[in-house]
XYZ file of N, CA and C in Angstrom:
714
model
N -24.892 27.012 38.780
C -24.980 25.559 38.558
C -23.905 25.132 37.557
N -23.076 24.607 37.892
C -21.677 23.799 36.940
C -22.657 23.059 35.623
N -22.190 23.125 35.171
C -22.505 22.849 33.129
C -21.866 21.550 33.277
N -22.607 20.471 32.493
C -22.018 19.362 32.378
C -21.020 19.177 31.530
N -20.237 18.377 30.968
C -19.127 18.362 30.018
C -19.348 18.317 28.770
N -19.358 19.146 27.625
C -19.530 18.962 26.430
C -19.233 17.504 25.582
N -20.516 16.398 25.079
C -20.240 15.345 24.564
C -18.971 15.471 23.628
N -18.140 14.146 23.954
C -17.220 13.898 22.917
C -17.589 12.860 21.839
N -17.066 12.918 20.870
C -17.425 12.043 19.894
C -16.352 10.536 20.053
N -17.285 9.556 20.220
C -16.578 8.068 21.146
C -15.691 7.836 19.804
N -16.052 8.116 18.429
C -14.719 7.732 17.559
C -13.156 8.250 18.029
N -13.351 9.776 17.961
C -12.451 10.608 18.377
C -11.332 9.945 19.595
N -12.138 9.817 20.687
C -11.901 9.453 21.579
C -10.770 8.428 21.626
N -11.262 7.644 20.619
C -10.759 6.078 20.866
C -9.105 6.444 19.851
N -9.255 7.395 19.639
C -7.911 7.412 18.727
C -6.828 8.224 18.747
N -6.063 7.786 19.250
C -4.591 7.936 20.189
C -4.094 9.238 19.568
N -3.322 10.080 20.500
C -3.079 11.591 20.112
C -1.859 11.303 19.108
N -1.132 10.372 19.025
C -0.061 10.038 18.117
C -0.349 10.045 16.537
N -1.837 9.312 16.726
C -2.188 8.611 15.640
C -2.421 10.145 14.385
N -2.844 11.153 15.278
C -3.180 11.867 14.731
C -2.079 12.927 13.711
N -0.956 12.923 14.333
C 0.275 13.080 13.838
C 0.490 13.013 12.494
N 0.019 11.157 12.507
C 0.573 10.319 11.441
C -0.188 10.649 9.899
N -0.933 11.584 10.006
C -1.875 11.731 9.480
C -1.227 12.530 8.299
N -0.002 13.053 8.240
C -0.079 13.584 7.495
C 0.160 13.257 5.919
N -0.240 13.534 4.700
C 0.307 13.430 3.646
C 1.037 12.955 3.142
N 2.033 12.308 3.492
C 3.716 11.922 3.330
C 3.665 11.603 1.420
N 2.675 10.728 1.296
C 2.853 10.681 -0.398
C 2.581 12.116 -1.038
N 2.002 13.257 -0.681
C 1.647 14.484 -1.560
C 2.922 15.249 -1.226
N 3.487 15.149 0.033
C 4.654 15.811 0.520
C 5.606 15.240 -0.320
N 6.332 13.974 -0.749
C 7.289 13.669 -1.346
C 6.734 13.809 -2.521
N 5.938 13.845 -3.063
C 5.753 14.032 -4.928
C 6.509 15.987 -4.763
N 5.885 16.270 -3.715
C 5.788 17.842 -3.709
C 7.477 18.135 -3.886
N 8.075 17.432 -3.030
C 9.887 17.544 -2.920
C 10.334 17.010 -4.172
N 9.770 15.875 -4.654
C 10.405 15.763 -6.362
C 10.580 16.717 -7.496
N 8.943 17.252 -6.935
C 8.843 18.709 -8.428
C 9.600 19.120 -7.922
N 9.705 19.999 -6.627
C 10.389 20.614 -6.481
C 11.670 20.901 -6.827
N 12.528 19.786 -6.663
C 13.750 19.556 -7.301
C 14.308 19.533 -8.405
N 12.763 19.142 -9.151
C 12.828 18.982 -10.250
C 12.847 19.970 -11.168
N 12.254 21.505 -10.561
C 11.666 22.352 -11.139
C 13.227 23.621 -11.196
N 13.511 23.327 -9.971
C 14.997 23.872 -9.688
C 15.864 23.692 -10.260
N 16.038 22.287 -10.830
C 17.081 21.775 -11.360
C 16.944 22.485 -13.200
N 15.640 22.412 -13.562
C 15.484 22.866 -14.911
C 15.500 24.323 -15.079
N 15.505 24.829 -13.968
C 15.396 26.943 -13.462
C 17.306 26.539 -13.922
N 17.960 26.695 -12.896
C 19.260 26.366 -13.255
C 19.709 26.267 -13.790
N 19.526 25.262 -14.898
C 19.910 24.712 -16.191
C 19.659 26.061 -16.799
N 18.474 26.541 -17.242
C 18.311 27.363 -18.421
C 19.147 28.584 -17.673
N 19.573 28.999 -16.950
C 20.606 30.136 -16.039
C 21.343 29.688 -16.459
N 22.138 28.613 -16.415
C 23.419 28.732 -16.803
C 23.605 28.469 -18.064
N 22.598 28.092 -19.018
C 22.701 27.923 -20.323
C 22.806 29.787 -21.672
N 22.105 30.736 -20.672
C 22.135 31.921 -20.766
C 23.435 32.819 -20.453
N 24.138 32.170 -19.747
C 25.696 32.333 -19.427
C 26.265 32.907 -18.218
N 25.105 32.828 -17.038
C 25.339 32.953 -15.792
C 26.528 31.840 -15.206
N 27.178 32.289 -14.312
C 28.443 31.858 -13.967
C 29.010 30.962 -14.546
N 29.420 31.603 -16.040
C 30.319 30.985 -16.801
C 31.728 31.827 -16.392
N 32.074 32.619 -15.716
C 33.322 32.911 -14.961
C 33.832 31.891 -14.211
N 32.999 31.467 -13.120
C 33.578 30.315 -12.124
C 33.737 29.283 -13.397
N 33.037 28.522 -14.216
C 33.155 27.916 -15.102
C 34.463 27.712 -15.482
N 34.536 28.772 -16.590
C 36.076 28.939 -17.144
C 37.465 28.939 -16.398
N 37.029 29.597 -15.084
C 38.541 29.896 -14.430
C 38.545 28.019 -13.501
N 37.699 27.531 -13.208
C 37.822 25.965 -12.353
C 38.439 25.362 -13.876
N 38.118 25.166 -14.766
C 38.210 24.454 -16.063
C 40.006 24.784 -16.139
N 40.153 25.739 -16.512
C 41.408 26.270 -16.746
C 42.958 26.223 -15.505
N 42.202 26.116 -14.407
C 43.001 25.709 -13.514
C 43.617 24.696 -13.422
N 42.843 23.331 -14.075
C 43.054 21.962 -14.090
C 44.201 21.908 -15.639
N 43.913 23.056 -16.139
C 45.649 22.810 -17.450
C 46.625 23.835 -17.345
N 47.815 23.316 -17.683
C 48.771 24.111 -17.430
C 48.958 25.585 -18.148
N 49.325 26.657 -17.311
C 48.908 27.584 -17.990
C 49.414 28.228 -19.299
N 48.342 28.915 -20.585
C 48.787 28.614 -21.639
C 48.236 27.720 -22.612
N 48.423 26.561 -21.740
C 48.447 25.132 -22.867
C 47.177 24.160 -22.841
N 45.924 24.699 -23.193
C 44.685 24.497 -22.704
C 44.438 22.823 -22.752
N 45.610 22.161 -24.185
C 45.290 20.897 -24.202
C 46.389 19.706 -23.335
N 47.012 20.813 -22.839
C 47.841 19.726 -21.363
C 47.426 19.740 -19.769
N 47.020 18.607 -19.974
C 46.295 18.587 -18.160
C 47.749 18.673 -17.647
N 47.047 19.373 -16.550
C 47.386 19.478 -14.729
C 47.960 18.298 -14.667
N 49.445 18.190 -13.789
C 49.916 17.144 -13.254
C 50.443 16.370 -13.929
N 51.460 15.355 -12.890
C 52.327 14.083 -14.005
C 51.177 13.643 -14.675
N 52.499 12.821 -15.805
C 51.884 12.072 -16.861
C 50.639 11.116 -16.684
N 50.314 10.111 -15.556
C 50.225 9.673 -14.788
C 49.080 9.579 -14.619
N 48.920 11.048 -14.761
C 47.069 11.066 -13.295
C 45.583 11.143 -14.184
N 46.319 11.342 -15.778
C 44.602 11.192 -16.611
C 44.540 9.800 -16.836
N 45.141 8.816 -16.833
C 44.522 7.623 -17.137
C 43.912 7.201 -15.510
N 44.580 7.590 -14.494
C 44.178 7.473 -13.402
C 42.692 8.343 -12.859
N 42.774 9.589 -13.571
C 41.163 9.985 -13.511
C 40.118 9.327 -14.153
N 40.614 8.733 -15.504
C 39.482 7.856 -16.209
C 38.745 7.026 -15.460
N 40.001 5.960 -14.735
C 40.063 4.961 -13.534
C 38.359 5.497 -12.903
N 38.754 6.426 -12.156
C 38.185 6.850 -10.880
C 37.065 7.361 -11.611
N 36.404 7.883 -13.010
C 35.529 8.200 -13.613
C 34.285 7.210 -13.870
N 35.239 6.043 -14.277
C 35.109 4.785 -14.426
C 33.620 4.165 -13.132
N 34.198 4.466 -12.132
C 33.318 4.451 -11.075
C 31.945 4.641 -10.622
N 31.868 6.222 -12.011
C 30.233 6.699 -11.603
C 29.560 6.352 -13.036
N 30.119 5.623 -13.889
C 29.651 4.879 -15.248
C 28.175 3.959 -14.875
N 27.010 4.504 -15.979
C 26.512 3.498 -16.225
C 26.403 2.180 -16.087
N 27.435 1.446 -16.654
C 27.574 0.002 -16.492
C 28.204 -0.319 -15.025
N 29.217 0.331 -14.563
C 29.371 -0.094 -13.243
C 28.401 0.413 -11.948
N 27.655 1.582 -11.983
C 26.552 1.923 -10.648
C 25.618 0.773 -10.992
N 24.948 0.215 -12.389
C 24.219 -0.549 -12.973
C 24.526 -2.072 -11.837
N 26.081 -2.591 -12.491
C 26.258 -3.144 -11.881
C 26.190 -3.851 -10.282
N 26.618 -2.107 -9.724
C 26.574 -2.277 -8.236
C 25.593 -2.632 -7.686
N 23.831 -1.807 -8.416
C 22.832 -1.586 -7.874
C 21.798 -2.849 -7.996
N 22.271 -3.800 -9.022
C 21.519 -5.067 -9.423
C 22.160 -6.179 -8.241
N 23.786 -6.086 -7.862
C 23.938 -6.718 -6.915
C 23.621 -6.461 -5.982
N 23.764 -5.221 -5.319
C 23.030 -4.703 -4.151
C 21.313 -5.173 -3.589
N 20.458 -5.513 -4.822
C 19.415 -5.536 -4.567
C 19.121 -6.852 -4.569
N 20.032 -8.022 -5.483
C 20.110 -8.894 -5.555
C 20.100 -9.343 -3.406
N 21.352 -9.148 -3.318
C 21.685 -8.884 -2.130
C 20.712 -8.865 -0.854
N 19.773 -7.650 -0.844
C 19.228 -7.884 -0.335
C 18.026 -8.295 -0.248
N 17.549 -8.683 -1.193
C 16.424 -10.082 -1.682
C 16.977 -11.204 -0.858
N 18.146 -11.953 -1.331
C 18.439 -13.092 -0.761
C 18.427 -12.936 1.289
N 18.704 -11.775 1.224
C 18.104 -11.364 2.977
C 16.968 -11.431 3.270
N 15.973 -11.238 2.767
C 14.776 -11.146 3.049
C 14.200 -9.622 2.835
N 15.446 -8.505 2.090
C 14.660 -7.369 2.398
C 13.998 -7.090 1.353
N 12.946 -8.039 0.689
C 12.537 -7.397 -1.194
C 12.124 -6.154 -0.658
N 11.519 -5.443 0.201
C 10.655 -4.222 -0.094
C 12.115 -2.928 0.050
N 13.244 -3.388 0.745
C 14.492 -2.026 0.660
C 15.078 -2.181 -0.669
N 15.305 -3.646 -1.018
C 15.740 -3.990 -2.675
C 14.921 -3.096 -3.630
N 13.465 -3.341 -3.564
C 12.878 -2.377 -4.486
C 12.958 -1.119 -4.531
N 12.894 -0.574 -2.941
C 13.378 0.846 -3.176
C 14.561 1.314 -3.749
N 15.472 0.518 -3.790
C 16.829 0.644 -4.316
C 16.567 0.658 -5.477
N 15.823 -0.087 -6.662
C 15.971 -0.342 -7.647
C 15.190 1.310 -8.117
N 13.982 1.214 -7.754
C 13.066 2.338 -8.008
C 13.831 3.687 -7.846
N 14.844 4.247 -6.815
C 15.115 5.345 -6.866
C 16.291 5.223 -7.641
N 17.113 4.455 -7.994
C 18.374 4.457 -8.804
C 17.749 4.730 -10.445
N 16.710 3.753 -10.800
C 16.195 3.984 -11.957
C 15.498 5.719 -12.212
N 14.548 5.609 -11.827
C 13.584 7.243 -11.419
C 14.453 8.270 -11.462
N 16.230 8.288 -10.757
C 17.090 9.230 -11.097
C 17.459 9.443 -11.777
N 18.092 8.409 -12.277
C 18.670 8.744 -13.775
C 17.654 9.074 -15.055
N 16.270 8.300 -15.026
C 15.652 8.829 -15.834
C 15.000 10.570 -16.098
N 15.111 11.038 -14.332
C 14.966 12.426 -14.108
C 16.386 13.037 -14.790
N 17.132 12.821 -14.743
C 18.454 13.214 -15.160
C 18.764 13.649 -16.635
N 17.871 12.033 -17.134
C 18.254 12.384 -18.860
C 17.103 13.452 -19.210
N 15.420 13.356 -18.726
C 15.005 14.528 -19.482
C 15.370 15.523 -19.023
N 15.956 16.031 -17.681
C 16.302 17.426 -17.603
C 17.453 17.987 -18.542
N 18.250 16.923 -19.098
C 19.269 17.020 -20.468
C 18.709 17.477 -21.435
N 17.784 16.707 -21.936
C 17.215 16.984 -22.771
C 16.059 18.471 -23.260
N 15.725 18.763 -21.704
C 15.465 20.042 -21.655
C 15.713 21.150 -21.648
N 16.825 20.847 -20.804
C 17.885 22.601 -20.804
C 18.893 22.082 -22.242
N 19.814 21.088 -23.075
C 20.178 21.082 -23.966
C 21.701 21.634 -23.839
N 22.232 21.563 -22.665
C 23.736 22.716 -22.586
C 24.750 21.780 -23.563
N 25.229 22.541 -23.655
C 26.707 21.625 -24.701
C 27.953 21.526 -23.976
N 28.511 20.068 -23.946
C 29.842 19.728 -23.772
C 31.244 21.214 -23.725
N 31.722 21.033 -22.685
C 32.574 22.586 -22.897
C 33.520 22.282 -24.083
N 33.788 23.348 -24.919
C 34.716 23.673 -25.519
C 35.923 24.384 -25.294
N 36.208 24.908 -23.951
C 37.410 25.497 -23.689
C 38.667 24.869 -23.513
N 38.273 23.708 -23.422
C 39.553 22.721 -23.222
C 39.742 21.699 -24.179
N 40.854 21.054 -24.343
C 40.653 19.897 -24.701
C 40.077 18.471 -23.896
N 39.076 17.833 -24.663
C 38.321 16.800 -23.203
C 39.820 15.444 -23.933
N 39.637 14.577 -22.624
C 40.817 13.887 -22.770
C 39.779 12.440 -22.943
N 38.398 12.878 -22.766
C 37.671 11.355 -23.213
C 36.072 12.186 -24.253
N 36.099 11.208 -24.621
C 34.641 11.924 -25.818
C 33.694 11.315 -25.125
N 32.634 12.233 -25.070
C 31.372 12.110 -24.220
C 30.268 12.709 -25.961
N 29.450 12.294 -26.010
C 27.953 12.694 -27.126
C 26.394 12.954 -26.593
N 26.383 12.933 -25.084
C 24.872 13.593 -24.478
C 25.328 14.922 -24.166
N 24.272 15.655 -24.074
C 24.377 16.570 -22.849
C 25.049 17.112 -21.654
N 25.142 17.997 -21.466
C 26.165 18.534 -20.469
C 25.240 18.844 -19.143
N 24.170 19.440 -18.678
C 24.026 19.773 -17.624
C 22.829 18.261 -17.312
N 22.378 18.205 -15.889
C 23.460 18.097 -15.115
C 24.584 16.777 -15.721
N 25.345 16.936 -14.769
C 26.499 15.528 -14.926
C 25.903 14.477 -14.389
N 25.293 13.394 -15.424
C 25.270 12.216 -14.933
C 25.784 11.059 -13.990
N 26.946 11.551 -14.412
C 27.705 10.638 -13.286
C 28.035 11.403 -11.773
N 28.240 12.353 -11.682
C 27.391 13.301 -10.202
C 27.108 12.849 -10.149
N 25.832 13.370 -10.246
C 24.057 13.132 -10.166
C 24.167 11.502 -9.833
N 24.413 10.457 -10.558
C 24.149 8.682 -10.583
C 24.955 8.722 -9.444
N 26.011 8.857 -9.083
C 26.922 8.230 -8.279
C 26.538 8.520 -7.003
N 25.856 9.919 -6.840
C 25.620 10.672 -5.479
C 24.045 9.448 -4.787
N 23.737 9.506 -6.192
C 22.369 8.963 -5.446
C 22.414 7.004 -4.760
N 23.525 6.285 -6.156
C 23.833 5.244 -5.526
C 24.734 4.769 -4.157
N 25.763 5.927 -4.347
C 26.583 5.148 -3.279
C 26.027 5.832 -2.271
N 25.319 7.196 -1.724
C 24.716 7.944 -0.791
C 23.561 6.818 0.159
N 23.043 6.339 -0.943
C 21.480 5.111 -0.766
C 22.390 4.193 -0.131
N 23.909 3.567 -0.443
C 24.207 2.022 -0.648
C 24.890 2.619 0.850
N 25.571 3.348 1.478
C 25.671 3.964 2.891
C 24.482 3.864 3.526
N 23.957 4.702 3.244
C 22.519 4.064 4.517
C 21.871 3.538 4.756
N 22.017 2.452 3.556
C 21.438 1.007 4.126
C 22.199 0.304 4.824
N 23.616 0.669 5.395
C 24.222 0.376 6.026
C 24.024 0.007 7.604
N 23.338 1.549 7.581
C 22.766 2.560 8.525
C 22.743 0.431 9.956
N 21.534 0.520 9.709
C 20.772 -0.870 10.444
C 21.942 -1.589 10.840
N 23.091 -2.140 10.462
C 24.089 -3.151 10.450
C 25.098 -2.358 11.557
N 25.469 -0.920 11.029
C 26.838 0.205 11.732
C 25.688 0.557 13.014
N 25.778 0.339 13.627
C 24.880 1.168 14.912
C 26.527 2.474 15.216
N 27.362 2.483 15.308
C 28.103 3.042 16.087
C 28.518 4.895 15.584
N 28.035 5.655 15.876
C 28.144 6.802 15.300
C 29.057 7.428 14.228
N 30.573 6.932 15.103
C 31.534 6.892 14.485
C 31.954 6.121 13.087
N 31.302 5.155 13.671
C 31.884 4.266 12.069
C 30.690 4.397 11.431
N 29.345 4.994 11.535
C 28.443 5.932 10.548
C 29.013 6.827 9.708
N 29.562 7.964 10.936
C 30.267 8.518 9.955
C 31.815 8.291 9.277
N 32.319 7.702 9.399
C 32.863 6.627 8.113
C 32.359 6.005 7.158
N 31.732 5.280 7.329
C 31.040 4.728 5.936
C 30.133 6.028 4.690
N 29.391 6.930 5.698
C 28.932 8.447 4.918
C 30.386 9.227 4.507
N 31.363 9.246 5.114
C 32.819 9.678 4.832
C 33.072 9.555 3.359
N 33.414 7.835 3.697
C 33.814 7.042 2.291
C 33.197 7.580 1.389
N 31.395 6.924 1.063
C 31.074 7.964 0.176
C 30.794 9.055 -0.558
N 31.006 9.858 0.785
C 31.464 11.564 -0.136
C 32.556 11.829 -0.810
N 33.690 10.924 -0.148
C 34.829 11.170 -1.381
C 34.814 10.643 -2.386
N 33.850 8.919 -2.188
C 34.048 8.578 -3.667
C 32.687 9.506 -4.537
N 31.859 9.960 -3.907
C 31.617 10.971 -5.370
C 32.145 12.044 -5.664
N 32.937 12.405 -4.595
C 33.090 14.277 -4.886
C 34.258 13.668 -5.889
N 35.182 12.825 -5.800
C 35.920 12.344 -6.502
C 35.867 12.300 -8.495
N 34.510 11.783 -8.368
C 33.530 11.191 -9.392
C 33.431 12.637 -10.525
N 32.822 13.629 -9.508
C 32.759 14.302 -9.851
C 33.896 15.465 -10.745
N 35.017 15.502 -9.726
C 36.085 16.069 -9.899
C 36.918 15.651 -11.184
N 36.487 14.523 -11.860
C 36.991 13.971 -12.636
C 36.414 14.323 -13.986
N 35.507 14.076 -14.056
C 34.390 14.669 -14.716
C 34.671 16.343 -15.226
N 35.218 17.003 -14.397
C 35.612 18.707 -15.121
C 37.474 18.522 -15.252
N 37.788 17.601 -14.727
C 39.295 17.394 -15.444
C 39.788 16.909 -16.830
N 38.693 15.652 -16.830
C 38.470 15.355 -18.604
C 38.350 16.150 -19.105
N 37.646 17.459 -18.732
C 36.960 18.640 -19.549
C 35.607 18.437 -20.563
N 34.936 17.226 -19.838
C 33.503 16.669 -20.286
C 32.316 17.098 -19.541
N 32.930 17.903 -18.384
C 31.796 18.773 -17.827
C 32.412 20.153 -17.454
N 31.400 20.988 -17.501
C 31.613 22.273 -16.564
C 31.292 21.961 -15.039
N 32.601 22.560 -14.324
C 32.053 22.763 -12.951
C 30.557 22.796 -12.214
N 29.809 23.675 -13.235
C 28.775 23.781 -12.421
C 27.556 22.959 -12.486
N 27.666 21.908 -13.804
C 26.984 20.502 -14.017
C 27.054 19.819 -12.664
N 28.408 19.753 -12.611
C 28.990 18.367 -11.327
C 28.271 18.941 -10.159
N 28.454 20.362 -10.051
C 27.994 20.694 -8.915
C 26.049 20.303 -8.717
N 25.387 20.372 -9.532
C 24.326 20.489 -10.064
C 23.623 19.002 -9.723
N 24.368 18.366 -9.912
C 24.194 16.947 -10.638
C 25.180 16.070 -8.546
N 25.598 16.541 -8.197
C 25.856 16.879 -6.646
C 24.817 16.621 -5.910
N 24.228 17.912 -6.141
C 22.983 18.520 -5.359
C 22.069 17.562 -5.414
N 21.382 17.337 -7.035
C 19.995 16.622 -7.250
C 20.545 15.161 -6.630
N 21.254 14.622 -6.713
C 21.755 13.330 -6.641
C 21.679 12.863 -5.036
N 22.588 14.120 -3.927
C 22.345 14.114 -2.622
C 20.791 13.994 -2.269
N 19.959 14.975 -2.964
C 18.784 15.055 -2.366
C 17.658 14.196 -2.643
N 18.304 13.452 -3.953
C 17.340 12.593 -4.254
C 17.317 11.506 -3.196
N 18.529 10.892 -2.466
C 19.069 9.563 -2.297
C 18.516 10.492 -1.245
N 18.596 11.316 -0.293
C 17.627 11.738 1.043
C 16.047 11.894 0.865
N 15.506 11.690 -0.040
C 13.816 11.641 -0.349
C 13.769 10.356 0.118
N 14.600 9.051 -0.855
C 14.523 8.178 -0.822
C 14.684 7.414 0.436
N 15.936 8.120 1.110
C 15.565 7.238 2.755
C 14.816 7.926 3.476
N 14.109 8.797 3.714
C 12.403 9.053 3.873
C 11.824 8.209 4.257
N 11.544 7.733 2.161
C 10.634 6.954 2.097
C 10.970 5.200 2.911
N 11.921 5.035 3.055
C 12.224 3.803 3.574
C 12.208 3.761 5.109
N 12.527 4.997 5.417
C 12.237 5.070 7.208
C 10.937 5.387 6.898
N 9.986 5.935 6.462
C 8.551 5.466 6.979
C 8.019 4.133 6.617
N 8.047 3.522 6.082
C 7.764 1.718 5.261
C 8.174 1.550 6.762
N 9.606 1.480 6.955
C 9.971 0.693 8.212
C 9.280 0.951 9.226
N 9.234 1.744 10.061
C 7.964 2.416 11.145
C 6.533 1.987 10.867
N 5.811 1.830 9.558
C 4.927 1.455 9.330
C 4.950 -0.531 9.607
N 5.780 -0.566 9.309
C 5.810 -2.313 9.188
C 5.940 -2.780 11.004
């Protein structure tokens, strides 16, 4: 005799196999990717504060002056006021700048809820930034002469770290406007050079070690990718 069908539960039922998907966590998952980053970034720090790859350190540092002459940069006369320039870029007052118009910006569009995310992850970074300074404590290099005076902390590089996360964010909000692959990747182009740039400048002054910038790279890329995450799910949700 055939068995009738085991009752289903009519809630169950009624609720779409998609839905179930959606279910997951997404706020415990992104807190989880912050520590994470966060926890890495301060492992690191105290490694290289112990004097792990202070070889690559010294020999990138030293490459950038002529050899010998630790307090004459690399290259015509020319190109350190022109690195300042381009340093200039991942400054405080100017990402500050960018990121208040930017959000300004898109308020007057109608987008307050991408404006806020903008504001929230630009702020939240840099404030992750200064206590991990304050935690690992590395010091400004001394092997060179720096060609600008810096008084915080050395690991990570702030201006990395700030620049990666603003102009990385201020590209993919692009994203919606560029449909075209190509000129996607152009606009993501642009801003990898203007930070790797940012960066590069930053161990030419001789106000960072290489492996800050690199550091301060990393957290900065990955932060500004948490962050559009969080903005492609808002959007899908809305």
């Amino acid at each position: 005799m055939e068995q009738p069908p085991a009752p289903t539960d009519p809630l169950v039922s009624l609720v779409p196999e998609s839905a179930a998907s959606r279910r997951v966590p997404w706020g415990i998952v992104l807190a989880a990717g912050f520590a994470t980053v966060f926890a890495i970034l301060l492992w690191l720090g105290h490694e290289l504060n112990e004097g792990d790859g202070a070889a690559f350190d010294r020999a990138v540092m030293l490459a950038m002056r002529v050899p010998g002459h630790p307090d004459v940069p690399f290259g015509p006369a020319w190109l350190p006021s022109a690195v300042r320039d381009v340093t200039a870029l991942g400054s405080s007052t100017v990402l500050g700048f960018v990121v208040l118009a930017t959000a300004l910006f898109l308020w007057l569009r109608g987008r307050g809820r991408t404006a806020l995310l903008v504001l929230a992850s630009t702020s939240l970074g840099a404030v992750a930034v200064t206590i991990v300074k304050a935690l690992v404590g590395r010091s400004r290099p001394d092997l060179i002469d720096r060609l600008m005076q810096e008084s915080s902390n050395s690991f990570p590089s702030g201006h990395a770290a700030s620049s990666a996360i603003v102009y990385l964010t201020l590209a993919t909000l692009l994203f919606p406007v560029v449909r075209e692959p190509r000129m996607r990747a152009f606009v993501i182009g642009v801003a990898l050079v203007l930070v790797g740039a940012i960066g590069i400048s930053r161990v030419y002054l001789g106000v960072h070690w290489p492996s800050d910038v690199i550091a301060g790279w990393a957290f900065g890329s990955f932060w500004a990718l948490l962050w559009w995450r969080i903005e492609l799910r808002l959007m899908r949700r809305a």
